[in-house]
XYZ file of C-alpha atoms in Angstrom:
551
model
C -5.170 21.643 42.349
C -7.876 23.833 44.205
C -10.485 22.916 41.770
C -10.104 19.271 42.311
C -10.164 20.243 46.035
C -13.679 22.200 45.682
C -14.924 19.312 43.426
C -14.046 16.748 45.762
C -15.965 18.624 48.505
C -18.899 19.625 46.767
C -20.729 16.087 47.411
C -20.616 16.612 51.085
C -21.795 19.933 51.499
C -24.458 19.778 48.875
C -25.888 16.498 50.289
C -25.430 18.460 53.735
C -27.596 21.298 52.391
C -30.725 18.924 51.163
C -30.812 17.229 54.611
C -30.995 20.916 55.798
C -33.458 21.736 53.725
C -35.529 18.266 54.504
C -35.345 19.252 58.037
C -36.784 22.768 57.441
C -39.813 20.965 55.841
C -40.535 18.028 58.437
C -38.552 18.635 61.626
C -38.193 22.276 62.104
C -37.528 22.279 65.493
C -34.337 20.223 64.915
C -32.560 23.561 63.195
C -32.570 25.065 66.498
C -30.200 22.729 68.343
C -26.898 24.242 68.897
C -25.389 20.881 67.612
C -27.459 21.424 64.147
C -26.203 24.761 63.758
C -22.506 24.308 64.222
C -22.747 21.396 62.003
C -23.818 23.711 59.048
C -21.412 26.093 60.250
C -18.465 23.932 60.032
C -19.425 22.540 56.497
C -19.443 25.575 55.133
C -16.537 26.943 56.803
C -14.665 23.707 55.353
C -15.964 24.173 51.424
C -14.396 27.960 51.790
C -11.309 26.596 52.726
C -11.316 24.330 49.901
C -11.709 27.372 47.718
C -9.845 29.900 49.434
C -6.534 28.022 50.393
C -3.695 27.783 47.755
C -3.215 23.761 47.530
C -0.605 24.165 44.777
C 1.846 26.199 46.963
C 1.548 23.808 50.337
C 2.868 20.303 50.368
C 0.715 17.777 48.091
C -0.684 16.105 50.706
C -2.045 18.954 52.863
C -5.508 18.832 51.441
C -6.236 15.683 52.886
C -6.469 17.587 56.539
C -9.978 18.318 54.591
C -11.674 14.796 54.552
C -10.298 14.296 58.091
C -12.193 17.465 59.495
C -15.335 16.574 57.713
C -16.331 14.044 60.300
C -16.447 16.423 62.742
C -19.721 18.380 61.328
C -21.171 14.860 60.324
C -20.881 13.970 63.692
C -22.012 16.944 65.409
C -25.355 17.015 62.802
C -25.720 13.047 63.619
C -25.915 13.824 67.751
C -28.164 16.879 66.987
C -30.960 15.334 64.878
C -30.560 11.702 66.562
C -32.698 9.758 67.526
C -35.171 11.511 64.760
C -32.576 11.307 61.705
C -30.804 7.897 61.628
C -29.169 8.241 58.198
C -27.023 10.785 58.705
C -23.671 8.981 59.506
C -24.130 7.583 55.980
C -22.473 11.073 54.943
C -19.335 9.537 56.311
C -18.928 7.679 52.594
C -18.109 10.888 51.281
C -14.893 11.763 53.310
C -13.999 7.866 53.267
C -14.281 7.920 49.814
C -12.208 11.243 49.137
C -9.281 9.722 51.164
C -9.575 6.448 49.329
C -9.456 7.875 45.679
C -6.526 10.395 46.628
C -4.180 7.794 45.972
C -2.564 9.685 48.648
C -3.007 6.508 51.215
C -2.961 3.526 49.020
C -3.036 0.945 51.794
C -4.301 2.788 54.903
C -6.980 5.247 53.531
C -10.105 2.239 53.981
C -8.981 1.603 57.803
C -8.423 5.275 58.415
C -11.720 6.038 57.117
C -13.407 3.027 59.470
C -11.858 4.239 62.370
C -12.877 8.124 62.065
C -16.282 6.755 61.790
C -15.828 4.718 64.503
C -14.613 7.930 66.579
C -16.940 10.206 64.844
C -20.138 7.793 66.357
C -18.044 6.652 70.010
C -16.833 10.096 70.924
C -20.206 11.794 71.976
C -20.626 8.534 74.186
C -18.278 10.356 76.559
C -20.345 13.591 76.964
C -23.627 12.111 77.341
C -24.900 11.710 80.957
C -24.748 8.265 82.439
C -22.406 5.670 82.155
C -21.276 4.519 78.965
C -23.318 0.781 78.227
C -22.147 -2.169 75.933
C -25.353 -1.432 73.628
C -24.001 1.833 73.231
C -20.982 0.794 72.284
C -21.792 -2.042 69.964
C -24.770 -0.441 68.517
C -22.847 1.795 65.734
C -20.553 -0.500 65.038
C -22.441 -1.847 61.926
C -21.645 2.012 60.261
C -17.958 1.710 60.631
C -17.857 -1.553 58.960
C -19.838 -0.330 56.191
C -17.639 2.484 55.470
C -14.625 -0.071 55.466
C -16.495 -1.903 53.147
C -16.913 0.861 50.880
C -13.621 2.189 51.284
C -12.194 -1.391 50.054
C -14.207 -1.527 47.435
C -13.372 2.035 46.194
C -9.705 1.265 46.565
C -10.121 -1.831 44.484
C -11.670 0.040 41.728
C -9.218 3.067 42.406
C -6.197 0.862 41.697
C -8.092 -0.973 38.670
C -8.141 2.626 37.558
C -4.880 3.343 38.235
C -3.362 0.136 36.499
C -5.406 0.948 33.142
C -4.031 4.471 33.412
C -0.916 3.153 33.722
C -0.774 0.910 30.900
C -2.633 3.479 28.861
C 0.054 5.428 29.006
C 2.362 3.091 28.507
C 0.207 2.434 25.018
C 0.338 5.800 24.257
C 4.000 6.584 24.912
C 4.890 3.305 22.778
C 2.515 4.846 20.072
C 4.082 8.175 20.200
C 7.487 5.817 19.826
C 6.047 4.086 16.820
C 4.623 7.140 15.184
C 8.448 8.794 15.687
C 9.817 5.899 14.098
C 7.457 5.963 11.155
C 7.745 9.661 10.672
C 11.578 9.495 10.622
C 11.750 6.393 8.418
C 9.036 7.601 5.547
C 11.199 10.968 5.810
C 14.577 8.835 5.192
C 13.045 6.947 2.212
C 13.439 8.645 -1.200
C 9.750 7.834 -2.592
C 6.640 9.781 -1.984
C 4.126 8.350 0.552
C 0.617 9.102 0.872
C -2.168 7.624 2.943
C -5.665 8.943 2.013
C -9.147 7.639 3.837
C -11.324 6.308 1.425
C -13.119 9.737 1.248
C -9.819 11.105 -0.400
C -8.963 13.240 2.825
C -5.146 13.226 3.365
C -4.003 11.078 6.674
C -0.182 10.945 6.312
C 2.280 12.616 4.165
C 5.796 12.091 4.128
C 8.355 14.978 3.617
C 9.395 13.715 -0.403
C 5.886 13.592 -1.001
C 5.353 17.047 0.198
C 7.995 18.275 -2.148
C 6.783 16.393 -5.087
C 3.319 17.989 -4.632
C 5.143 21.366 -4.603
C 6.076 20.555 -8.257
C 2.572 20.430 -9.378
C 0.946 23.602 -7.835
C 0.368 26.216 -10.648
C 2.553 29.497 -10.301
C 1.268 32.101 -8.030
C -0.252 29.602 -5.463
C 1.442 28.055 -2.233
C -1.520 24.999 -2.470
C -3.976 23.733 -4.869
C -6.771 21.022 -4.837
C -5.892 17.807 -6.365
C -7.689 18.110 -9.704
C -5.964 21.342 -10.097
C -2.519 20.040 -9.823
C -0.455 20.107 -12.741
C -0.572 16.347 -13.581
C -0.052 15.199 -17.086
C 0.150 11.285 -18.916
C 3.116 9.759 -19.736
C 4.168 11.985 -22.737
C 3.547 15.112 -20.915
C 1.131 16.457 -23.887
C -1.975 16.894 -22.450
C -3.460 17.079 -18.476
C -4.742 14.122 -17.408
C -8.539 13.736 -16.392
C -9.275 14.265 -12.900
C -10.949 10.504 -12.673
C -7.934 9.067 -14.266
C -5.553 10.578 -11.804
C -3.983 8.003 -9.044
C -5.437 9.614 -6.204
C -9.157 9.649 -8.022
C -8.472 6.199 -8.894
C -7.278 5.031 -5.362
C -10.310 7.355 -4.029
C -12.739 5.055 -6.684
C -11.297 1.733 -5.131
C -8.749 0.653 -7.885
C -5.465 -1.205 -6.820
C -2.568 -0.398 -9.583
C 1.282 -0.595 -9.768
C 3.603 1.533 -12.041
C 1.275 3.953 -13.227
C 3.445 6.984 -15.045
C 2.488 10.528 -14.993
C 4.420 13.804 -15.317
C 4.260 16.362 -12.620
C 4.874 20.122 -13.210
C 4.919 22.646 -16.049
C 6.908 21.786 -19.213
C 9.788 21.413 -19.966
C 10.884 21.016 -15.995
C 8.625 18.128 -15.605
C 9.225 15.065 -13.458
C 8.435 11.489 -14.104
C 6.768 9.422 -11.597
C 5.475 6.119 -11.263
C 2.674 5.354 -8.877
C 1.467 2.121 -7.085
C -1.326 1.892 -4.496
C -1.960 -1.005 -1.655
C -5.421 -0.637 0.022
C -5.991 -0.583 3.582
C -8.718 -2.604 5.350
C -10.065 -3.029 8.900
C -10.507 -6.545 10.743
C -13.709 -7.055 9.019
C -11.494 -6.722 5.291
C -13.535 -3.527 4.430
C -11.549 -0.998 2.577
C -10.976 2.217 5.156
C -8.010 3.674 3.110
C -5.395 3.949 0.541
C -1.367 4.191 0.606
C 0.326 5.550 -2.672
C 3.728 5.573 -3.419
C 5.376 7.950 -5.916
C 8.603 7.165 -7.206
C 10.568 9.902 -9.044
C 11.842 7.855 -12.340
C 12.869 10.738 -14.385
C 16.594 10.003 -14.585
C 15.390 6.175 -15.396
C 13.190 7.288 -18.131
C 15.265 9.769 -20.094
C 18.328 7.167 -19.409
C 15.914 4.318 -21.757
C 15.132 7.434 -23.935
C 18.892 8.071 -24.684
C 19.508 4.054 -24.795
C 16.724 3.913 -27.585
C 18.429 7.036 -29.336
C 21.828 5.330 -29.071
C 20.734 1.890 -30.344
C 18.600 3.446 -33.112
C 21.497 5.751 -34.376
C 24.057 3.128 -34.492
C 21.818 0.501 -36.563
C 21.375 3.179 -39.032
C 24.895 3.997 -39.206
C 25.483 0.357 -39.276
C 22.763 -0.689 -41.866
C 24.476 1.343 -44.756
C 27.906 0.171 -44.815
C 26.407 -3.520 -44.651
C 24.103 -3.016 -47.195
C 27.077 -1.614 -49.196
C 29.061 -4.836 -48.089
C 26.330 -7.288 -49.103
C 25.772 -5.520 -52.752
C 29.695 -6.051 -53.452
C 29.953 -9.284 -51.818
C 27.240 -10.473 -54.309
C 28.933 -8.750 -57.250
C 32.362 -10.507 -56.570
C 30.235 -13.717 -56.121
C 29.039 -13.705 -59.401
C 32.875 -13.954 -61.021
C 32.902 -17.510 -62.100
C 36.356 -17.265 -62.409
C 37.315 -16.971 -58.580
C 39.115 -19.626 -56.840
C 36.789 -22.025 -54.806
C 38.338 -21.175 -51.756
C 37.436 -17.329 -52.517
C 34.021 -18.340 -53.248
C 33.714 -19.884 -49.284
C 35.164 -16.805 -47.968
C 32.626 -14.762 -49.882
C 29.729 -17.116 -48.955
C 30.739 -16.714 -45.076
C 31.162 -12.993 -45.482
C 27.409 -12.892 -47.146
C 26.042 -15.165 -44.614
C 27.546 -13.029 -41.228
C 26.276 -9.608 -43.248
C 22.977 -11.160 -43.479
C 22.715 -11.868 -39.741
C 24.121 -8.399 -38.977
C 21.393 -7.069 -41.541
C 18.738 -8.893 -39.554
C 19.747 -8.120 -36.260
C 20.054 -4.343 -37.259
C 16.472 -4.595 -38.665
C 15.376 -6.005 -35.609
C 17.156 -3.487 -33.749
C 15.091 -0.902 -35.375
C 11.908 -2.303 -34.998
C 12.102 -2.532 -31.429
C 13.036 1.096 -31.126
C 9.761 1.749 -33.056
C 6.650 2.769 -30.656
C 4.877 0.470 -32.743
C 5.691 -1.986 -35.784
C 3.915 -0.987 -38.760
C 0.587 -4.069 -40.002
C -0.941 -3.815 -43.223
C -3.718 -6.615 -43.093
C -4.729 -8.887 -45.711
C -7.036 -12.106 -46.063
C -4.348 -14.748 -46.156
C -3.457 -18.403 -45.695
C -1.232 -19.513 -42.715
C -0.103 -22.624 -44.231
C 1.361 -21.148 -47.257
C 3.627 -18.653 -44.342
C 4.561 -22.195 -42.583
C 5.958 -24.056 -45.098
C 8.047 -21.111 -46.468
C 9.201 -20.481 -42.814
C 9.648 -24.309 -42.582
C 11.649 -24.536 -45.820
C 13.736 -21.390 -44.929
C 14.593 -23.029 -41.544
C 15.640 -26.484 -42.899
C 19.503 -25.829 -44.202
C 19.986 -24.154 -40.142
C 18.364 -27.272 -38.679
C 20.225 -29.742 -41.048
C 23.308 -28.090 -39.961
C 22.380 -28.513 -36.555
C 21.333 -32.037 -36.723
C 17.623 -31.109 -35.921
C 14.808 -32.206 -37.811
C 11.739 -29.947 -38.251
C 8.433 -31.192 -38.666
C 5.277 -29.741 -39.414
C 1.491 -30.648 -38.798
C -0.981 -28.147 -40.432
C -4.623 -28.518 -41.892
C -5.153 -27.706 -46.043
C -5.852 -24.004 -45.223
C -6.134 -21.712 -42.387
C -7.429 -18.631 -43.217
C -6.593 -15.090 -41.264
C -6.438 -11.051 -41.752
C -2.973 -10.724 -41.146
C 0.365 -9.053 -42.510
C 1.906 -11.837 -44.390
C 5.704 -9.911 -44.035
C 5.076 -9.679 -40.266
C 3.496 -13.042 -39.477
C 6.497 -14.846 -41.271
C 9.120 -12.832 -39.152
C 7.481 -13.699 -36.303
C 7.443 -17.650 -37.601
C 10.873 -17.237 -38.420
C 12.020 -15.986 -34.944
C 10.316 -18.633 -33.023
C 11.589 -21.349 -35.695
C 15.334 -19.989 -35.181
C 15.078 -19.970 -31.066
C 13.804 -23.590 -31.553
C 16.543 -24.993 -33.323
C 18.975 -22.718 -31.551
C 18.077 -24.191 -28.103
C 17.398 -27.709 -29.287
C 20.002 -30.505 -28.904
C 21.215 -32.298 -31.856
C 19.719 -35.294 -33.105
C 16.372 -33.675 -31.526
C 12.944 -32.815 -33.483
C 11.009 -29.399 -33.420
C 7.342 -29.689 -33.870
C 5.124 -27.249 -35.226
C 1.590 -27.917 -34.810
C -1.178 -25.528 -36.670
C -4.777 -25.966 -36.322
C -8.092 -24.111 -36.049
C -10.103 -23.124 -33.047
C -13.075 -22.073 -34.762
C -12.514 -18.226 -34.067
C -8.936 -18.333 -35.781
C -5.871 -19.949 -35.901
C -3.335 -21.568 -33.555
C 0.488 -22.463 -34.045
C 2.415 -24.096 -31.434
C 6.387 -24.472 -31.777
C 7.941 -27.274 -29.393
C 11.208 -28.163 -28.818
C 13.045 -30.144 -26.338
C 15.913 -28.109 -25.218
C 17.138 -26.993 -21.880
C 13.859 -25.433 -20.787
C 13.112 -22.612 -18.311
C 12.245 -21.768 -14.941
C 8.525 -20.405 -14.025
C 10.097 -16.842 -13.385
C 11.905 -16.713 -16.800
C 8.650 -17.440 -18.595
C 7.113 -14.208 -17.366
C 9.870 -12.309 -18.629
C 10.931 -14.102 -22.149
C 8.890 -11.240 -23.993
C 10.618 -7.951 -22.340
C 13.021 -6.652 -24.421
C 16.703 -7.353 -24.434
C 15.915 -10.319 -21.651
C 17.733 -13.619 -21.859
C 17.336 -16.103 -19.341
C 20.246 -17.421 -17.236
C 20.768 -20.607 -19.177
C 20.846 -18.503 -22.425
C 23.654 -16.120 -21.092
C 25.794 -18.763 -19.880
C 25.733 -20.619 -23.552
C 27.716 -19.858 -26.401
C 24.338 -19.524 -28.228
C 24.432 -15.753 -29.658
C 21.119 -13.110 -29.505
C 20.043 -9.936 -27.853
C 16.677 -10.698 -26.577
C 14.636 -8.574 -28.716
C 13.049 -11.448 -31.013
C 10.205 -12.603 -28.847
C 9.623 -8.765 -27.594
C 9.557 -7.814 -31.659
C 7.086 -10.949 -31.920
C 4.922 -10.344 -29.136
C 4.691 -6.264 -30.720
C 3.662 -8.059 -33.964
C 1.115 -10.514 -32.692
C -0.248 -7.982 -29.939
C -1.353 -5.696 -32.970
C -2.812 -8.496 -34.799
C -5.099 -8.632 -31.702
C -3.508 -12.178 -31.121
C -1.808 -13.632 -28.320
C 1.645 -15.364 -28.188
C 2.664 -17.398 -24.640
C 5.412 -19.679 -23.412
C 5.204 -22.973 -21.633
C 8.534 -23.890 -20.404
C 9.604 -26.956 -17.941
C 13.351 -27.112 -17.214
C 15.124 -29.888 -18.522
C 12.351 -30.649 -20.771
C 11.799 -28.193 -23.788
C 9.786 -25.320 -24.330
C 6.165 -24.515 -26.386
C 5.442 -21.098 -27.481
C 1.731 -20.734 -28.633
C 0.397 -18.198 -30.968
C -3.435 -17.308 -31.519
C -4.529 -15.311 -34.521
C -8.338 -14.221 -34.722
C -10.092 -15.152 -37.928
C -11.282 -11.665 -38.449
C -9.405 -8.372 -37.299
C -10.341 -6.345 -34.426
C -12.829 -3.662 -34.528
C -11.788 -2.087 -31.703
C -8.903 0.924 -31.580
C -5.371 -0.588 -31.830
C -4.386 -1.827 -28.146
C -1.065 -0.329 -28.180
C -1.402 3.090 -30.228
C -5.366 3.337 -29.475
C -5.841 4.190 -33.134
C -8.210 2.211 -35.781
C -6.579 -0.676 -36.706
C -5.237 -1.115 -40.369
C -7.125 -3.035 -42.646
C -5.940 -1.558 -45.958
C -4.413 -4.420 -48.546
C -0.726 -4.273 -49.364
C 1.811 -6.071 -50.913
C 4.801 -7.777 -48.929
C 6.719 -4.720 -50.456
C 5.043 -2.253 -49.100
C 5.074 -3.717 -45.548
C 8.632 -4.361 -45.155
C 10.011 -1.638 -42.600
C 11.780 1.419 -43.667
C 14.951 3.285 -42.258
């Protein structure tokens, strides 16, 4: 408080000092005038009072006595130097501005300053010899009017600044509330959240992310740079290179979702799924990135346990099913069995074969990749074989299968695996087609390979379902509500096989009209690494027997 009072008094004090200096240079005799000397003394006394009085201990408005008393030395100085120096009354602007800026007299400060200025100018008229004339009274009125105008203008500016200050305080309070809300929300969610600027510096990190980060700090250290944290790939075998870590990728401007990493020393590693969202300014220029770290360790462990369970059950089922099929075939060879027994054995054999195919598919989906053994082959005979194999099932369902293909379609691939894909697509098309409809199989050459389309007129699927149809164990709502059997593994396995051939498999479906599955296979094998395993492609020829999967 004392410092503010001194600062408010200094402009008048310093200006008065300058006036006395100019007086010493240009009007030295005036310094001997008693009123001039008293004006200097009072100015110095008021300045000392400003610095000496403990204003904090007095009532808050008590400092206003200083600008009111400032009019006294100004009036004495003006009376002492008149008429040689006429601009001295303008010093009244300083106490007027002080009264207005104090905001203690919001409506009366400017008029009070004008009245004090007028009193300062009229008081000497009473003590001058001779009568008080009208010109002497009206002559100085311009100066109080000017002080009133200056005060009113300062009042407007002060009110505007106070309104803006109040608005700013409200915005700061609202910002502080939002920040507290954001901190509370971020600390409440069970996901690590990290915000960084475009240079990689941390902007925000919630409590969960701080705990996650501590998992990656090497033993014996309290903290470590991002490049030194114990961050591993999805398998947890090797540390991720710095440029492949989520934060480095985010700083590089990449946007990605569900990058799986492991953090921490083995065997206490946690599996994290990391996603990013880019922050942009009003000009859509990237100014940072927000990363979310979701702990999916329990989910990964559950999926691994599920895979192990499926694989174990599949292995356990395969041996007795093989025995059942074998003994059924032996019994069927007895020509003396009654006809109804033969019919029963055929049912047993058919259902056993269906279960064996299902077990084989389950084992194949459990493998990380399916073995591919490429040879130079013609797709047309494979199409004919798959069509012939599907004819009994189609005839039983009252469905016609029509095939259109050129004389030859040469590709590099595994005949057993490609036949497996064709059988899956034919089986699905027949299963979901209505009785009396036709399934079309169209094979064409694309110049760079071959294309096969399997077209049915079944119930079709929604666009949302077509994006998930190749996921393991996924079945559309229509399929789940129907009586058609299936586990949703055939198409997932088919996509795995086609991907390893360097081809593509897509699904286009319209509800109520049908579905089209399209396969493309390159004429020559891919020269790069396998898209799933990262290993060189398998090009060694083999017989169909060697291409079958083992258990």
